[in-house]
Each structure stands twice: as C-alpha cells, then as structure tokens.
C-alpha cells in the first residue's frame, strides 16, 4: 500500500506541523489505519479530531494542489463519460472539465498513483487533480451516475444484478453508442464504440482483439469466418483491453488468469449482450467478445432451416407435455440458438420454464435461468436436482456432460417435464449410443427420448451475385431430370452487399430422428448407431445432414462446397 503510506505520511507531517494533532496520536492513528484498513483521513474525521473541510484545506496548502467546493460547481455529464462509474467510486474521484489534452479531476486522495495511472491509461489524457471533500465527491458521483444516468448506465450496475448470468461476480454495465456523433469522448472509448458499431453493422458474431509483438490485431467473425478488420498500435493495447475489462466488470489489475464477464450495448432501439472472455497470452491479454443479439431468437422454428416434414416433426415433439428432445452438433453449430428459439416460442405465463446453463448466453424475460458454478458446488447435476423441486413444466439443460446429469434428465422427462438439452455427437443416431456409453440404461434412453435433431451451419449465398455453376457429377446423379431439367446449382460471386465474399448470413442443415416403437426396441437391444441410422433412413424416411445440405444447395440457398465442408459424403 505504498500510495496510502505516502499520503498518510504527508498528512501526518502537516497535522503535527500545524500543531493540530500530537506525534503520539498520529502514530496511534497510523497503527489503527493499518489494523482496520481505513484511511487515516477517515479516522481523523470519524474521531472528531478535524473536520473534513479543514483537512482538505490543510492538504491543499501542504501539497500545493487547488481545493474546490463541488457544491458550487456545475458538473458536465459529457466529461463524466470519460471515466467509468466503477473507477469513480473505487478511487473517490469525479472528472470536472477537459482542456485540450488535459483532464481536470476532483479527488479525495490526489497522491494515489494507481488512480492517476488508471485515469491516464483509460482516457489517454494528462490528469490534473484538484482536492475536494470526499463526501462532496460521493454526492457528485450519485448525481452524475445515478438512476437515469446520462451515461446510459443502469442504476443496478454498481451493485450487480443478483439474477445476472455472469461467470464471475462481475457487474453488468450498459453503454449507449452514439452513432455518427462527436460526443467528445476519450479517444480509446470512442475507438471501442466505433469497433462495436462496425462489428454490428457487418453482422459479426464475435470480435477478436489479439495482441501481437507489434500491435493489436482486430478480427470479426462474419458468417462463421474470421476476417481481419484493423491493426492498432502497440501503445494503445493496454488502454483498449483495460477499457473492455471495466465495461465487463472484470479485475483490471489481474492479467495472469483468464476472466469472463459481460456487458450490454444499446444501439438505437436494439439492446445487445456481449459476453467477454479474457485470456493471458504471450504478448498480453487476448479478448474475445461474443455478440448475443436477443432479436435473433424471435424468428421462430419456421426460419431455422427445417424442411417442411422435419419442421412438423419437431413442432409435434415440442408441444408434447413431457419427454426429452436432444439437439446435437459440434461447437458453433447453432445448438443454443435452436433451443432458445424453442424456449422463446414456449414462453407463456402458464408455463414454468427453467434453464441451467454454463454460461447463460441469452437472458430471456419470463424464464428462470440458473448459472452453473462448479467452484461452489453448483454443477449441472446438483442444479438440476434443485430446480426439479421448483415444479417446472419445461427444463433446458445447457449440455449433458456426464452420467449423473443424463440420468436425472432422463428421469425428469419420464415424470412429467419436457426436457431440452444438447449433446456433442456427429449425427442424430450417435446420440443414442453416446448416452449408453455414459452409463445410462438403454431402456431409460428408449422410454425418455422422443426426438433427436443434429445440425450444422452453412453460409447462405448472396442472392445479388450468385453465379450458376455445374455441380460435380456424383451430386447431379441424385436428381432426376424434370420437365425443366435438373436443378440449378450456384457458386459464390462477390459484390458490395456481401463484402465481396459471395455469402450473406447463415442457415442450418438438419437431420431429425423421431423415436418410434421399433427404434425403441433397437435401443433396448443395444443396437449400434449405424443400424439405428439405417432404419431411420430406409423406413422412417429420415433426411440425413448431407442430403439436407444438398437439397438446400439445389434450391439455391448455399453451395455444394459449403455442404461438403461440414458433412461427410454418404
């Protein structure tokens, strides 16, 4: 606590010099401050040895720093935007005015070098401190950052939201982006705001900020592909990453361990969540911002990419009062979006819908969402047991990872709940054998699972610039020549609308496996996945992932190359 000792020493010297307090009393105060963690100045005021006003006047004279009465000063909310609320409260300071490249800041402790360094890093301005009473600074903070703050920060941001789904104890904050306006913000704040606006306009799903030996590389993931957007100079790396940590409610002093947080952004009428992951790497801390736009969940099942027959099967399973629906696929295949879309459609005052997730991605009004926290013993299995005592109608489990979770989920689906979950398998039929391999009894899988859906995401062709092409011969053989000849396939072109990529947006390719009586018999008999798939295709008419993708390529939605990238040829 070098800063506090330095401040305390200067204060002690001034008090003894003025004859206000004896050296013995000062020594005792220093010991008490060390034992209680309180500031010496606060102990002096609390014990009635000096008034805060006289103490500030004494410090101003001793340190040669101007003193200001904030009660007579008109605060500028635009200048306050330069410093986040959490920093203002942490260090008891408030920005007052901006003169060129200098920022005037009222501080209760102007010798706190940590505060001064953080301010300089965050704002990229030189900082000139002035002294003010702490009580006046606290009052000014409440006035500037309070309930309906001009900064767009919700009143709950300081203390956090008990129901907020954050992997750490991070607070949630929200920033209002002023598009196309010069708001007088600090350069770093303005740069990050512009990055976020640009990413949203380009429909990015992730923003990657990666420190290198020479700078900070910024990439956007658009339609599943990473594209380099900017290169920032090395000198701004620390300021950019620190600003993101503050927005996300993370510890700005910790750079050795990974951290997770989140924040909200308001862009016009849209409110978008960002999930932030910080990872220590060779050249600093890498930040990845996942864009979570709730508006994408309201599109409904009809727009997820289901062919009519598969859609009807899925809708029937979803409207059943009990049973288990599994969505499978690798990471990044849109499983969470599918399940959230189902929950959004089922969400009604007459249903008690509860989820248990790690982490909670989208926050939905009217749905109870539980965040897994293994560090305190809140696992999927433990949380699932607890939430089943809350009389839910629909339960969504983020992922089935182990036998215990799978076993409880299966039994819940047999006792009157509709259970939705995800599993990491290559196709729908493999989900059955995966559950059995976990240790779940085959008869339990057969009696509880009603539908398994496997999915992948492929990029959609830009309809403005797609170009007709001749597909490979083995693909063309699958279609019989109709009255208008074989279907027209396309390959990607490139225009201004799709940023010269030839693709715009993504869609799902899916296979839907409905469990019938014969399939239940196969499952109980421990049949291999290939036998289950063979029966589903030949008898039930199931469309496989590969077939579904080729059908959508034949309809002009995507390319054969995209389909072959994410599915195996059969």
Coordinates of C-alpha atoms in Angstrom, one line a residue:
X1 CA 0.0 0.0 0.0
X2 CA 2.7 2.4 -1.0
X3 CA 0.3 5.0 -2.1
X4 CA -1.7 5.1 1.1
X5 CA 1.5 5.3 3.2
X6 CA 2.9 8.2 1.2
X7 CA -0.4 10.1 1.5
X8 CA -0.6 9.2 5.2
X9 CA 3.0 10.4 5.8
X10 CA 2.4 13.8 4.1
X11 CA -0.9 14.2 6.0
X12 CA 0.8 13.3 9.4
X13 CA 3.6 15.8 8.8
X14 CA 1.1 18.5 8.1
X15 CA -1.0 17.8 11.1
X16 CA 2.0 17.8 13.5
X17 CA 3.5 20.8 11.8
X18 CA 0.3 22.8 12.4
X19 CA 0.0 21.6 15.9
X20 CA -3.4 20.1 15.3
X21 CA -2.5 16.6 16.5
X22 CA 0.4 15.3 18.6
X23 CA 3.0 12.9 17.1
X24 CA 1.9 10.2 19.6
X25 CA -1.7 10.5 18.4
X26 CA -0.6 10.4 14.8
X27 CA 1.5 7.2 15.4
X28 CA -1.6 5.6 17.0
X29 CA -3.8 6.6 14.1
X30 CA -1.3 5.0 11.6
X31 CA -1.4 1.8 13.6
X32 CA -5.2 1.8 13.7
X33 CA -5.4 2.6 10.0
X34 CA -3.2 -0.4 9.2
X35 CA -5.3 -2.7 11.5
X36 CA -8.7 -1.6 10.3
X37 CA -7.9 -0.9 6.6
X38 CA -9.4 2.6 6.9
X39 CA -7.7 5.7 5.6
X40 CA -6.0 7.9 8.1
X41 CA -8.0 10.9 6.9
X42 CA -11.3 9.0 7.5
X43 CA -10.2 8.0 11.1
X44 CA -9.3 11.7 11.8
X45 CA -12.8 12.8 10.7
X46 CA -14.7 9.9 12.4
X47 CA -12.9 10.6 15.7
X48 CA -13.7 14.3 15.6
X49 CA -10.1 15.4 15.6
X50 CA -10.6 17.6 12.5
X51 CA -13.4 18.5 10.1
X52 CA -13.3 17.3 6.6
X53 CA -13.3 20.9 5.3
X54 CA -10.3 21.9 7.4
X55 CA -8.5 18.7 6.5
X56 CA -8.9 19.4 2.8
X57 CA -7.8 23.0 3.2
X58 CA -4.7 21.8 5.1
X59 CA -3.8 19.2 2.4
X60 CA -4.3 21.8 -0.3
X61 CA -1.9 24.1 1.4
X62 CA 0.6 21.4 2.1
X63 CA 0.5 19.7 -1.3
X64 CA 0.1 22.8 -3.4
X65 CA -3.0 21.4 -5.0
X66 CA -6.0 23.6 -5.6
X67 CA -9.1 23.0 -3.4
X68 CA -12.6 23.1 -4.9
X69 CA -16.1 23.1 -3.4
X70 CA -18.2 20.8 -5.6
X71 CA -21.4 22.1 -4.1
X72 CA -20.8 25.3 -6.0
X73 CA -19.6 23.6 -9.2
X74 CA -21.8 22.7 -12.1
X75 CA -20.8 19.2 -13.3
X76 CA -20.7 18.3 -17.0
X77 CA -22.2 14.7 -17.7
X78 CA -20.3 14.6 -21.1
X79 CA -17.0 15.0 -19.3
X80 CA -18.1 12.4 -16.7
X81 CA -18.5 9.9 -19.6
X82 CA -14.7 9.8 -19.9
X83 CA -14.4 7.8 -16.6
X84 CA -16.4 4.7 -15.8
X85 CA -18.6 4.8 -12.8
X86 CA -16.8 1.8 -11.1
X87 CA -13.5 3.7 -11.3
X88 CA -15.0 6.9 -10.0
X89 CA -16.5 5.1 -7.0
X90 CA -13.4 2.9 -6.3
X91 CA -11.0 5.9 -6.1
X92 CA -13.5 8.6 -4.9
X93 CA -13.0 10.9 -7.8
X94 CA -15.1 12.8 -10.4
X95 CA -14.0 14.4 -13.7
X96 CA -14.8 18.1 -13.9
X97 CA -13.6 19.5 -17.2
X98 CA -11.4 18.9 -20.2
X99 CA -9.0 21.4 -21.5
X100 CA -7.3 20.3 -24.7
X101 CA -5.5 17.1 -23.9
X102 CA -5.7 17.6 -20.1
X103 CA -8.4 16.3 -17.8
X104 CA -9.3 18.1 -14.5
X105 CA -10.3 15.6 -11.9
X106 CA -11.6 16.2 -8.3
X107 CA -10.0 13.6 -5.9
X108 CA -10.2 12.9 -2.2
X109 CA -6.6 11.4 -2.5
X110 CA -4.6 13.2 -5.2
X111 CA -1.4 11.2 -4.3
X112 CA -3.0 7.9 -5.3
X113 CA -0.6 7.0 -8.2
X114 CA -2.7 3.9 -9.0
X115 CA -5.8 6.1 -9.6
X116 CA -3.7 8.6 -11.6
X117 CA -2.2 5.9 -13.8
X118 CA -5.5 4.2 -14.4
X119 CA -7.1 7.5 -15.4
X120 CA -4.3 8.3 -17.8
X121 CA -4.4 4.8 -19.4
X122 CA -8.2 4.8 -19.7
X123 CA -8.7 8.4 -21.0
X124 CA -5.4 9.0 -22.8
X125 CA -5.3 12.4 -21.3
X126 CA -2.9 14.0 -18.9
X127 CA -4.6 14.3 -15.5
X128 CA -4.6 17.4 -13.3
X129 CA -6.0 16.6 -9.8
X130 CA -7.8 19.1 -7.6
X131 CA -8.8 18.4 -4.0
X132 CA -12.4 18.1 -2.8
X133 CA -14.2 16.7 0.2
X134 CA -14.9 13.0 -0.1
X135 CA -18.5 13.5 0.9
X136 CA -19.0 16.0 -1.9
X137 CA -17.3 13.7 -4.4
X138 CA -19.6 10.8 -3.4
X139 CA -22.6 13.1 -3.7
X140 CA -21.4 14.2 -7.2
X141 CA -21.0 10.6 -8.2
X142 CA -24.6 9.8 -7.2
X143 CA -25.8 12.8 -9.0
X144 CA -23.9 12.1 -12.3
X145 CA -24.0 8.3 -12.4
X146 CA -27.4 7.8 -10.6
X147 CA -30.6 6.0 -11.6
X148 CA -31.3 7.6 -15.0
X149 CA -27.7 8.4 -15.8
X150 CA -26.7 10.4 -18.9
X151 CA -24.1 7.7 -19.4
X152 CA -26.6 5.0 -20.2
X153 CA -25.5 3.1 -17.1
X154 CA -28.3 1.3 -15.2
X155 CA -28.7 2.0 -11.5
X156 CA -28.1 -1.7 -10.8
X157 CA -24.7 -1.7 -12.4
X158 CA -22.8 -0.8 -9.3
X159 CA -24.1 -3.5 -7.1
X160 CA -24.8 -6.0 -9.9
X161 CA -27.9 -7.9 -10.6
X162 CA -28.4 -11.0 -8.5
X163 CA -30.1 -12.7 -11.4
X164 CA -27.4 -11.7 -13.9
X165 CA -25.8 -14.6 -15.7
X166 CA -22.1 -13.8 -15.3
X167 CA -19.4 -16.4 -14.9
X168 CA -17.7 -14.3 -12.3
X169 CA -19.2 -11.9 -9.8
X170 CA -18.8 -9.2 -12.4
X171 CA -21.3 -6.4 -12.6
X172 CA -23.3 -5.8 -15.7
X173 CA -23.0 -2.4 -17.4
X174 CA -24.5 -0.9 -20.5
X175 CA -23.1 1.7 -22.8
X176 CA -25.2 3.8 -25.2
X177 CA -23.5 4.1 -28.5
X178 CA -23.9 7.4 -30.2
X179 CA -23.7 6.6 -33.9
X180 CA -22.2 9.2 -36.2
X181 CA -21.9 11.9 -33.5
X182 CA -18.9 13.6 -32.0
X183 CA -19.6 13.2 -28.3
X184 CA -16.2 14.4 -27.1
X185 CA -15.4 11.0 -25.6
X186 CA -11.8 9.9 -24.8
X187 CA -10.1 8.5 -27.9
X188 CA -10.0 4.9 -26.5
X189 CA -13.7 5.0 -25.5
X190 CA -14.6 6.4 -28.9
X191 CA -12.4 3.8 -30.7
X192 CA -14.0 0.8 -28.9
X193 CA -17.5 2.2 -29.5
X194 CA -16.7 2.5 -33.2
X195 CA -15.4 -1.1 -33.3
X196 CA -18.6 -2.3 -31.7
X197 CA -20.8 -0.3 -34.1
X198 CA -18.8 -1.5 -37.1
X199 CA -19.0 -5.2 -36.0
X200 CA -22.8 -5.0 -35.5
X201 CA -23.2 -3.4 -38.9
X202 CA -21.2 -6.1 -40.5
X203 CA -23.3 -8.8 -38.7
X204 CA -20.3 -10.1 -36.8
X205 CA -20.9 -12.9 -34.2
X206 CA -17.5 -12.3 -32.5
X207 CA -14.9 -9.6 -32.1
X208 CA -11.3 -10.9 -31.5
X209 CA -8.7 -8.5 -30.2
X210 CA -5.3 -10.2 -30.3
X211 CA -2.1 -8.7 -29.0
X212 CA 1.0 -9.3 -31.2
X213 CA 4.6 -8.3 -30.9
X214 CA 4.0 -5.1 -32.8
X215 CA 0.3 -4.2 -32.2
X216 CA -3.2 -5.2 -31.5
X217 CA -5.0 -7.2 -34.3
X218 CA -8.8 -6.8 -34.5
X219 CA -10.8 -9.5 -36.4
X220 CA -14.5 -10.0 -36.9
X221 CA -16.2 -13.4 -37.3
X222 CA -18.7 -12.9 -40.0
X223 CA -20.9 -15.9 -41.2
X224 CA -18.5 -18.2 -39.3
X225 CA -15.3 -17.0 -40.9
X226 CA -12.7 -14.7 -39.2
X227 CA -11.8 -11.6 -41.2
X228 CA -9.1 -9.1 -40.2
X229 CA -10.6 -5.6 -39.7
X230 CA -7.9 -3.4 -38.1
X231 CA -4.4 -3.2 -36.7
X232 CA -4.0 -0.9 -33.7
X233 CA -0.6 0.4 -32.5
X234 CA 1.0 -1.4 -29.6
X235 CA 0.9 1.7 -27.4
X236 CA -2.9 1.7 -27.1
X237 CA -3.1 -2.1 -26.4
X238 CA -3.2 -1.7 -22.6
X239 CA -5.8 1.1 -22.7
X240 CA -8.1 -0.8 -25.0
X241 CA -8.0 -4.0 -23.0
X242 CA -8.4 -2.2 -19.7
X243 CA -11.4 -0.3 -21.1
X244 CA -13.0 -3.6 -22.1
X245 CA -12.3 -5.1 -18.6
X246 CA -14.0 -2.1 -17.0
X247 CA -17.1 -2.4 -19.3
X248 CA -17.3 -6.1 -18.4
X249 CA -16.8 -5.6 -14.7
X250 CA -13.5 -7.5 -14.6
X251 CA -10.5 -7.0 -12.4
X252 CA -8.3 -4.5 -14.2
X253 CA -5.2 -5.5 -12.0
X254 CA -5.3 -9.2 -12.9
X255 CA -3.5 -10.1 -16.2
X256 CA -2.2 -13.6 -15.2
X257 CA -5.5 -15.5 -15.1
X258 CA -8.4 -15.9 -17.6
X259 CA -11.5 -13.9 -16.8
X260 CA -15.1 -13.9 -18.0
X261 CA -17.7 -11.1 -17.9
X262 CA -20.4 -9.4 -20.0
X263 CA -21.9 -6.0 -20.8
X264 CA -24.9 -4.6 -22.7
X265 CA -24.9 -2.2 -25.6
X266 CA -27.8 -0.1 -26.7
X267 CA -27.7 0.8 -30.4
X268 CA -30.8 2.8 -31.2
X269 CA -33.7 0.6 -30.1
X270 CA -31.7 -2.6 -30.0
X271 CA -30.1 -3.9 -26.8
X272 CA -27.3 -6.4 -27.4
X273 CA -25.4 -8.5 -24.9
X274 CA -21.7 -9.1 -25.2
X275 CA -20.0 -12.0 -23.5
X276 CA -16.3 -11.2 -22.9
X277 CA -13.5 -13.7 -22.4
X278 CA -10.0 -12.5 -21.4
X279 CA -7.1 -14.9 -21.9
X280 CA -3.5 -14.2 -20.9
X281 CA -1.2 -14.9 -23.9
X282 CA 2.4 -14.3 -24.9
X283 CA 2.1 -10.6 -25.9
X284 CA -0.6 -9.6 -23.4
X285 CA -4.3 -10.4 -22.9
X286 CA -6.4 -11.7 -25.8
X287 CA -10.1 -10.5 -25.7
X288 CA -12.9 -12.2 -27.5
X289 CA -16.4 -10.6 -27.5
X290 CA -19.3 -12.8 -28.4
X291 CA -22.3 -10.9 -29.7
X292 CA -25.6 -12.2 -28.3
X293 CA -28.5 -10.5 -30.0
X294 CA -31.8 -11.4 -28.5
X295 CA -33.7 -10.3 -31.6
X296 CA -32.4 -13.4 -33.4
X297 CA -34.3 -15.6 -31.0
X298 CA -37.7 -14.3 -32.0
X299 CA -37.5 -15.7 -35.6
X300 CA -39.2 -18.9 -34.5
X301 CA -38.7 -22.5 -35.7
X302 CA -40.0 -21.8 -39.2
X303 CA -36.9 -19.8 -40.1
X304 CA -34.2 -22.1 -38.7
X305 CA -33.8 -24.1 -41.9
X306 CA -36.1 -27.0 -41.3
X307 CA -37.6 -28.6 -44.4
X308 CA -41.5 -28.9 -44.1
X309 CA -41.6 -32.5 -43.0
X310 CA -38.8 -32.2 -40.4
X311 CA -40.3 -28.9 -39.1
X312 CA -43.7 -30.7 -38.5
X313 CA -41.9 -33.5 -36.6
X314 CA -40.0 -31.0 -34.4
X315 CA -43.1 -28.9 -33.7
X316 CA -45.0 -32.0 -32.6
X317 CA -42.2 -33.1 -30.2
X318 CA -42.0 -29.5 -28.7
X319 CA -45.8 -29.4 -28.0
X320 CA -45.7 -32.6 -26.1
X321 CA -46.1 -32.2 -22.3
X322 CA -43.1 -34.5 -21.4
X323 CA -40.2 -36.3 -23.0
X324 CA -36.7 -35.4 -24.0
X325 CA -35.6 -33.5 -27.1
X326 CA -31.8 -33.5 -27.9
X327 CA -30.0 -31.2 -30.2
X328 CA -26.6 -32.4 -31.3
X329 CA -23.7 -31.0 -33.2
X330 CA -20.2 -29.6 -32.8
X331 CA -19.4 -26.3 -31.1
X332 CA -20.6 -23.3 -33.2
X333 CA -23.3 -25.3 -35.0
X334 CA -26.2 -23.2 -33.6
X335 CA -27.5 -25.6 -31.0
X336 CA -28.1 -22.9 -28.4
X337 CA -29.9 -20.7 -30.9
X338 CA -32.3 -23.6 -31.8
X339 CA -33.0 -24.3 -28.1
X340 CA -33.5 -20.6 -27.2
X341 CA -35.8 -20.2 -30.2
X342 CA -37.9 -23.1 -28.9
X343 CA -38.0 -21.6 -25.4
X344 CA -39.0 -18.3 -26.8
X345 CA -41.9 -20.0 -28.6
X346 CA -42.9 -21.9 -25.5
X347 CA -42.6 -18.9 -23.1
X348 CA -46.0 -18.1 -21.7
X349 CA -47.3 -17.1 -18.2
X350 CA -49.0 -20.5 -17.9
X351 CA -45.6 -22.4 -18.1
X352 CA -42.8 -22.5 -15.6
X353 CA -39.7 -22.7 -17.7
X354 CA -36.3 -23.1 -16.1
X355 CA -32.8 -23.5 -17.6
X356 CA -29.4 -24.5 -16.2
X357 CA -26.5 -23.4 -18.3
X358 CA -22.8 -22.8 -18.4
X359 CA -22.7 -19.9 -19.2
X360 CA -26.2 -18.4 -19.6
X361 CA -25.9 -16.9 -23.1
X362 CA -29.2 -15.1 -23.8
X363 CA -31.2 -13.7 -21.0
X364 CA -34.9 -14.2 -21.6
X365 CA -37.7 -12.3 -19.8
X366 CA -40.1 -14.7 -18.0
X367 CA -37.7 -17.6 -17.9
X368 CA -35.8 -18.7 -14.8
X369 CA -32.1 -19.1 -15.7
X370 CA -29.5 -20.8 -13.4
X371 CA -25.8 -20.3 -13.9
X372 CA -23.6 -23.3 -13.2
X373 CA -20.7 -22.6 -10.8
X374 CA -18.6 -25.7 -10.0
X375 CA -16.3 -23.7 -7.7
X376 CA -19.1 -23.5 -5.1
X377 CA -20.5 -26.9 -5.9
X378 CA -23.3 -25.8 -8.2
X379 CA -22.9 -28.4 -11.0
X380 CA -25.3 -29.3 -13.8
X381 CA -26.4 -32.4 -11.8
X382 CA -26.8 -30.5 -8.4
X383 CA -28.6 -27.6 -10.0
X384 CA -30.9 -29.9 -11.9
X385 CA -31.9 -31.7 -8.7
X386 CA -32.7 -28.4 -7.1
X387 CA -34.7 -26.9 -10.0
X388 CA -36.8 -30.0 -10.3
X389 CA -38.1 -29.3 -6.8
X390 CA -39.4 -26.0 -8.2
X391 CA -42.2 -27.7 -10.2
X392 CA -41.0 -26.8 -13.7
X393 CA -43.0 -27.5 -16.9
X394 CA -40.1 -27.2 -19.2
X395 CA -36.4 -27.7 -18.4
X396 CA -33.5 -26.7 -20.6
X397 CA -30.0 -28.2 -19.7
X398 CA -27.2 -26.4 -21.5
X399 CA -25.3 -29.6 -22.1
X400 CA -25.3 -33.2 -20.9
X401 CA -21.7 -33.9 -20.0
X402 CA -21.8 -36.8 -17.6
X403 CA -23.8 -39.8 -16.4
X404 CA -25.3 -38.1 -13.4
X405 CA -26.8 -35.2 -15.4
X406 CA -28.0 -37.5 -18.1
X407 CA -29.7 -39.9 -15.6
X408 CA -31.5 -37.1 -13.7
X409 CA -32.6 -35.5 -17.0
X410 CA -34.0 -38.8 -18.3
X411 CA -35.9 -39.5 -15.1
X412 CA -37.3 -35.9 -15.1
X413 CA -38.6 -36.4 -18.7
X414 CA -40.5 -39.5 -17.5
X415 CA -42.1 -37.7 -14.6
X416 CA -44.0 -35.0 -16.5
X417 CA -41.4 -32.5 -17.6
X418 CA -40.4 -31.5 -21.2
X419 CA -36.6 -31.6 -21.2
X420 CA -34.4 -29.9 -23.8
X421 CA -30.7 -30.4 -24.0
X422 CA -27.6 -30.6 -26.2
X423 CA -25.0 -33.3 -26.8
X424 CA -21.8 -33.3 -28.8
X425 CA -22.1 -36.0 -31.4
X426 CA -21.6 -36.2 -35.2
X427 CA -25.2 -37.1 -36.1
X428 CA -28.6 -37.9 -34.5
X429 CA -28.2 -41.7 -34.3
X430 CA -24.8 -41.4 -32.5
X431 CA -26.6 -39.5 -29.6
X432 CA -28.3 -42.8 -28.5
X433 CA -25.0 -44.7 -28.2
X434 CA -23.3 -41.7 -26.6
X435 CA -25.9 -41.7 -23.8
X436 CA -25.5 -45.5 -23.3
X437 CA -21.7 -45.1 -23.3
X438 CA -22.1 -42.6 -20.4
X439 CA -23.7 -45.3 -18.4
X440 CA -27.5 -44.6 -18.9
X441 CA -29.5 -47.7 -19.1
X442 CA -30.7 -48.4 -22.7
X443 CA -34.4 -48.9 -21.6
X444 CA -34.2 -45.4 -19.9
X445 CA -33.0 -43.8 -23.2
X446 CA -35.6 -45.6 -25.2
X447 CA -38.5 -44.6 -23.0
X448 CA -37.5 -40.9 -22.4
X449 CA -36.0 -39.6 -25.7
X450 CA -38.7 -38.5 -28.2
X451 CA -36.7 -36.7 -30.8
X452 CA -33.0 -36.1 -31.7
X453 CA -32.0 -33.3 -34.1
X454 CA -28.5 -32.9 -35.5
X455 CA -27.4 -29.7 -37.2
X456 CA -24.6 -27.8 -38.9
X457 CA -24.4 -24.2 -40.1
X458 CA -23.6 -23.3 -43.7
X459 CA -23.1 -19.9 -45.3
X460 CA -26.1 -18.6 -47.4
X461 CA -25.4 -17.4 -50.9
X462 CA -25.8 -13.7 -51.6
X463 CA -28.8 -13.7 -54.0
X464 CA -27.5 -10.5 -55.6
X465 CA -24.3 -12.0 -57.0
X466 CA -24.6 -15.8 -57.0
X467 CA -23.4 -17.4 -60.3
X468 CA -24.9 -20.6 -61.9
X469 CA -22.5 -23.5 -62.0
X470 CA -22.2 -27.2 -63.0
X471 CA -22.1 -29.4 -59.8
X472 CA -19.9 -32.5 -59.5
X473 CA -21.3 -35.5 -61.5
X474 CA -21.9 -37.5 -58.3
X475 CA -24.1 -34.7 -57.0
X476 CA -26.0 -34.3 -60.2
X477 CA -26.9 -38.0 -60.3
X478 CA -29.0 -37.6 -57.2
X479 CA -31.6 -35.6 -59.1
X480 CA -33.8 -37.0 -61.8
X481 CA -34.3 -34.7 -64.8
X482 CA -37.7 -33.0 -64.5
X483 CA -39.7 -31.1 -67.1
X484 CA -37.4 -28.1 -66.6
X485 CA -34.3 -30.2 -66.5
X486 CA -32.0 -30.7 -63.4
X487 CA -32.0 -28.0 -60.6
X488 CA -29.7 -25.0 -61.0
X489 CA -26.7 -25.0 -58.6
X490 CA -24.7 -21.9 -57.8
X491 CA -21.3 -20.8 -56.6
X492 CA -20.3 -17.6 -54.8
X493 CA -19.7 -14.4 -56.7
X494 CA -19.0 -11.2 -54.8
X495 CA -20.5 -7.8 -54.6
X496 CA -20.7 -4.7 -52.3
X497 CA -23.7 -6.2 -50.4
X498 CA -21.8 -9.3 -49.2
X499 CA -18.4 -7.5 -48.7
X500 CA -17.1 -9.4 -51.8
X501 CA -17.4 -12.8 -50.1
X502 CA -20.4 -14.1 -52.1
X503 CA -22.2 -15.1 -48.9
X504 CA -24.6 -13.2 -46.7
X505 CA -25.9 -14.9 -43.5
X506 CA -26.0 -18.5 -42.4
X507 CA -28.6 -21.2 -42.3
X508 CA -29.0 -24.6 -40.7
X509 CA -28.8 -28.0 -42.3
X510 CA -30.5 -30.6 -40.2
X511 CA -31.5 -34.2 -39.7
X512 CA -34.4 -35.1 -37.5
X513 CA -34.7 -38.6 -35.9
X514 CA -38.1 -39.4 -34.4
X515 CA -38.0 -42.3 -32.0
X516 CA -40.8 -44.8 -32.8
X517 CA -41.6 -48.2 -31.3
X518 CA -39.2 -50.2 -33.4
X519 CA -36.4 -47.8 -32.7
X520 CA -37.1 -48.2 -29.0
X521 CA -36.6 -51.9 -29.4
X522 CA -33.3 -51.4 -31.2
X523 CA -32.1 -49.1 -28.5
X524 CA -33.1 -51.5 -25.7
X525 CA -31.2 -54.3 -27.7
X526 CA -28.1 -52.1 -27.7
X527 CA -28.1 -51.8 -31.5
X528 CA -25.1 -49.8 -33.0
X529 CA -25.6 -46.3 -34.3
X530 CA -25.3 -47.4 -38.0
X531 CA -28.2 -49.8 -37.6
X532 CA -30.4 -47.1 -36.0
X533 CA -29.5 -44.7 -38.8
X534 CA -30.1 -47.3 -41.5
X535 CA -33.6 -48.0 -40.1
X536 CA -34.4 -44.3 -39.8
X537 CA -33.4 -43.5 -43.4
X538 CA -34.9 -46.6 -45.1
X539 CA -38.1 -47.0 -43.0
X540 CA -38.8 -43.6 -41.5
X541 CA -37.6 -41.6 -44.5
X542 CA -35.1 -39.5 -42.4
X543 CA -33.2 -36.9 -44.4
X544 CA -29.5 -37.0 -43.4
X545 CA -27.4 -33.9 -42.8
X546 CA -25.6 -34.5 -46.2
X547 CA -28.9 -35.0 -48.1
X548 CA -30.5 -32.0 -46.4
X549 CA -27.5 -29.8 -47.3
X550 CA -27.5 -30.9 -51.0
X551 CA -31.3 -30.2 -51.2
X552 CA -30.7 -26.7 -50.0
X553 CA -27.8 -26.3 -52.5
X554 CA -30.2 -27.5 -55.2
X555 CA -32.7 -24.8 -54.0
X556 CA -30.0 -22.1 -54.5
X557 CA -29.6 -21.3 -50.8
X558 CA -26.0 -22.4 -50.5
X559 CA -23.1 -24.1 -52.4
X560 CA -22.1 -27.7 -52.7
X561 CA -18.7 -26.7 -51.4
X562 CA -20.2 -25.4 -48.1
X563 CA -22.2 -28.6 -47.6
X564 CA -19.2 -30.8 -48.2
X565 CA -17.2 -28.8 -45.7
X566 CA -19.5 -29.6 -42.8
X567 CA -20.9 -33.1 -43.7
X568 CA -19.5 -36.4 -44.7
X569 CA -20.5 -37.8 -48.1
X570 CA -22.6 -40.9 -47.7

